[in-house]
Amino acid sequence: EGFHDGVVVVTITGAAGQIAYSLVPMILQGKMFTPGVKVALRLLEIEPAMESLRGVCMEISDCASPYLASVMSTSNPLEAFSSCDVAILVGA
């Protein structure tokens, strides 16, 4: 697998936008990686959009996907890309 303990760290930029919003459910349905791989989402957004991103994070947590290891939102690129395995650059 090559991922840390069966968890892949996925960073998504522009995470409060419509494109990222439509990608996240597909990732959390297990359509991006092999079966059994969990995803640690790191969602990056600019500071003015952080309130919207918090709402997205709540929706992600509410979906209770068996593929979700964790979700984190930030406006700090260094934090978002730290230990990142896969980067999805939306609106970057």
PDB file of C-alpha atoms in Angstrom:
ATOM      1  CA  GLU A   1       0.000   0.000   0.000  1.00  0.00           C
ATOM      2  CA  GLY A   2       2.728   2.468   0.877  1.00  0.00           C
ATOM      3  CA  PHE A   3       0.499   4.473   3.201  1.00  0.00           C
ATOM      4  CA  HIS A   4       0.969   4.941   6.922  1.00  0.00           C
ATOM      5  CA  ASP A   5      -0.939   2.225   8.788  1.00  0.00           C
ATOM      6  CA  GLY A   6      -3.480   1.931   5.960  1.00  0.00           C
ATOM      7  CA  VAL A   7      -4.241   5.665   6.118  1.00  0.00           C
ATOM      8  CA  VAL A   8      -3.569   8.032   3.234  1.00  0.00           C
ATOM      9  CA  VAL A   9      -3.291  11.767   3.955  1.00  0.00           C
ATOM     10  CA  VAL A  10      -5.189  13.699   1.284  1.00  0.00           C
ATOM     11  CA  THR A  11      -4.893  17.482   1.097  1.00  0.00           C
ATOM     12  CA  ILE A  12      -7.546  19.352  -0.875  1.00  0.00           C
ATOM     13  CA  THR A  13      -7.139  23.041  -1.681  1.00  0.00           C
ATOM     14  CA  GLY A  14     -10.128  25.294  -2.281  1.00  0.00           C
ATOM     15  CA  ALA A  15     -11.971  22.903  -0.004  1.00  0.00           C
ATOM     16  CA  ALA A  16     -15.014  25.104   0.631  1.00  0.00           C
ATOM     17  CA  GLY A  17     -15.722  25.409  -3.098  1.00  0.00           C
ATOM     18  CA  GLN A  18     -18.222  23.470  -5.186  1.00  0.00           C
ATOM     19  CA  ILE A  19     -15.677  21.305  -7.006  1.00  0.00           C
ATOM     20  CA  ALA A  20     -14.008  20.118  -3.812  1.00  0.00           C
ATOM     21  CA  TYR A  21     -17.427  19.651  -2.233  1.00  0.00           C
ATOM     22  CA  SER A  22     -18.353  17.238  -5.041  1.00  0.00           C
ATOM     23  CA  LEU A  23     -15.021  15.343  -4.823  1.00  0.00           C
ATOM     24  CA  VAL A  24     -15.085  14.608  -1.093  1.00  0.00           C
ATOM     25  CA  PRO A  25     -18.081  12.208  -1.152  1.00  0.00           C
ATOM     26  CA  MET A  26     -16.466  10.142  -3.919  1.00  0.00           C
ATOM     27  CA  ILE A  27     -13.237   9.921  -1.932  1.00  0.00           C
ATOM     28  CA  LEU A  28     -15.160   8.907   1.188  1.00  0.00           C
ATOM     29  CA  GLN A  29     -17.078   6.223  -0.721  1.00  0.00           C
ATOM     30  CA  GLY A  30     -13.789   4.420  -1.291  1.00  0.00           C
ATOM     31  CA  LYS A  31     -13.606   5.210  -5.017  1.00  0.00           C
ATOM     32  CA  MET A  32     -10.118   6.687  -5.007  1.00  0.00           C
ATOM     33  CA  PHE A  33      -7.963   4.090  -3.259  1.00  0.00           C
ATOM     34  CA  THR A  34      -7.916   0.343  -2.822  1.00  0.00           C
ATOM     35  CA  PRO A  35     -10.417  -1.223  -0.417  1.00  0.00           C
ATOM     36  CA  GLY A  36      -9.531  -0.906   3.239  1.00  0.00           C
ATOM     37  CA  VAL A  37      -7.538   2.314   2.885  1.00  0.00           C
ATOM     38  CA  LYS A  38      -8.766   5.063   5.185  1.00  0.00           C
ATOM     39  CA  VAL A  39      -8.419   8.751   4.371  1.00  0.00           C
ATOM     40  CA  ALA A  40      -7.166  11.553   6.603  1.00  0.00           C
ATOM     41  CA  LEU A  41      -8.551  14.684   4.950  1.00  0.00           C
ATOM     42  CA  ARG A  42      -6.668  17.949   5.259  1.00  0.00           C
ATOM     43  CA  LEU A  43      -8.828  20.724   3.855  1.00  0.00           C
ATOM     44  CA  LEU A  44      -7.096  23.971   2.910  1.00  0.00           C
ATOM     45  CA  GLU A  45      -8.933  27.227   2.309  1.00  0.00           C
ATOM     46  CA  ILE A  46      -8.226  30.943   2.443  1.00  0.00           C
ATOM     47  CA  GLU A  47      -9.012  32.671   5.727  1.00  0.00           C
ATOM     48  CA  PRO A  48     -12.208  34.461   4.531  1.00  0.00           C
ATOM     49  CA  ALA A  49     -13.761  31.082   3.620  1.00  0.00           C
ATOM     50  CA  MET A  50     -12.914  29.267   6.866  1.00  0.00           C
ATOM     51  CA  GLU A  51     -16.436  29.617   8.277  1.00  0.00           C
ATOM     52  CA  SER A  52     -17.860  27.852   5.222  1.00  0.00           C
ATOM     53  CA  LEU A  53     -15.167  25.203   5.508  1.00  0.00           C
ATOM     54  CA  ARG A  54     -16.158  24.495   9.107  1.00  0.00           C
ATOM     55  CA  GLY A  55     -19.653  23.674   7.823  1.00  0.00           C
ATOM     56  CA  VAL A  56     -18.170  21.326   5.231  1.00  0.00           C
ATOM     57  CA  CYS A  57     -16.171  19.582   7.980  1.00  0.00           C
ATOM     58  CA  MET A  58     -19.313  19.089  10.053  1.00  0.00           C
ATOM     59  CA  GLU A  59     -21.084  17.526   7.066  1.00  0.00           C
ATOM     60  CA  ILE A  60     -18.116  15.228   6.444  1.00  0.00           C
ATOM     61  CA  SER A  61     -18.124  14.106  10.076  1.00  0.00           C
ATOM     62  CA  ASP A  62     -21.890  13.560   9.986  1.00  0.00           C
ATOM     63  CA  CYS A  63     -21.658  11.227   6.975  1.00  0.00           C
ATOM     64  CA  ALA A  64     -19.805   8.670   9.169  1.00  0.00           C
ATOM     65  CA  SER A  65     -17.897   7.125   6.256  1.00  0.00           C
ATOM     66  CA  PRO A  66     -16.016   3.945   7.143  1.00  0.00           C
ATOM     67  CA  TYR A  67     -13.167   5.302   4.988  1.00  0.00           C
ATOM     68  CA  LEU A  68     -12.729   8.522   6.989  1.00  0.00           C
ATOM     69  CA  ALA A  69      -9.828   8.394   9.440  1.00  0.00           C
ATOM     70  CA  SER A  70      -9.916  12.119  10.272  1.00  0.00           C
ATOM     71  CA  VAL A  71     -10.718  15.548   8.889  1.00  0.00           C
ATOM     72  CA  MET A  72      -8.851  18.778   9.561  1.00  0.00           C
ATOM     73  CA  SER A  73      -9.472  22.272   8.198  1.00  0.00           C
ATOM     74  CA  THR A  74      -6.832  24.974   8.006  1.00  0.00           C
ATOM     75  CA  SER A  75      -5.800  28.126   6.190  1.00  0.00           C
ATOM     76  CA  ASN A  76      -2.107  27.305   6.766  1.00  0.00           C
ATOM     77  CA  PRO A  77      -0.514  25.577   3.735  1.00  0.00           C
ATOM     78  CA  LEU A  78       2.388  24.231   5.804  1.00  0.00           C
ATOM     79  CA  GLU A  79      -0.049  22.497   8.121  1.00  0.00           C
ATOM     80  CA  ALA A  80      -2.220  21.230   5.271  1.00  0.00           C
ATOM     81  CA  PHE A  81       0.629  19.719   3.251  1.00  0.00           C
ATOM     82  CA  SER A  82       2.625  18.272   6.162  1.00  0.00           C
ATOM     83  CA  SER A  83       2.969  14.492   5.590  1.00  0.00           C
ATOM     84  CA  CYS A  84       0.617  14.751   2.603  1.00  0.00           C
ATOM     85  CA  ASP A  85       0.469  11.606   0.442  1.00  0.00           C
ATOM     86  CA  VAL A  86      -1.934  12.933  -2.201  1.00  0.00           C
ATOM     87  CA  ALA A  87      -2.660  16.573  -3.089  1.00  0.00           C
ATOM     88  CA  ILE A  88      -5.780  17.612  -4.988  1.00  0.00           C
ATOM     89  CA  LEU A  89      -5.258  21.202  -6.092  1.00  0.00           C
ATOM     90  CA  VAL A  90      -8.658  22.743  -6.766  1.00  0.00           C
ATOM     91  CA  GLY A  91      -8.748  26.425  -7.564  1.00  0.00           C
ATOM     92  CA  ALA A  92      -5.070  26.777  -6.717  1.00  0.00           C
TER      93      ALA A  92
END
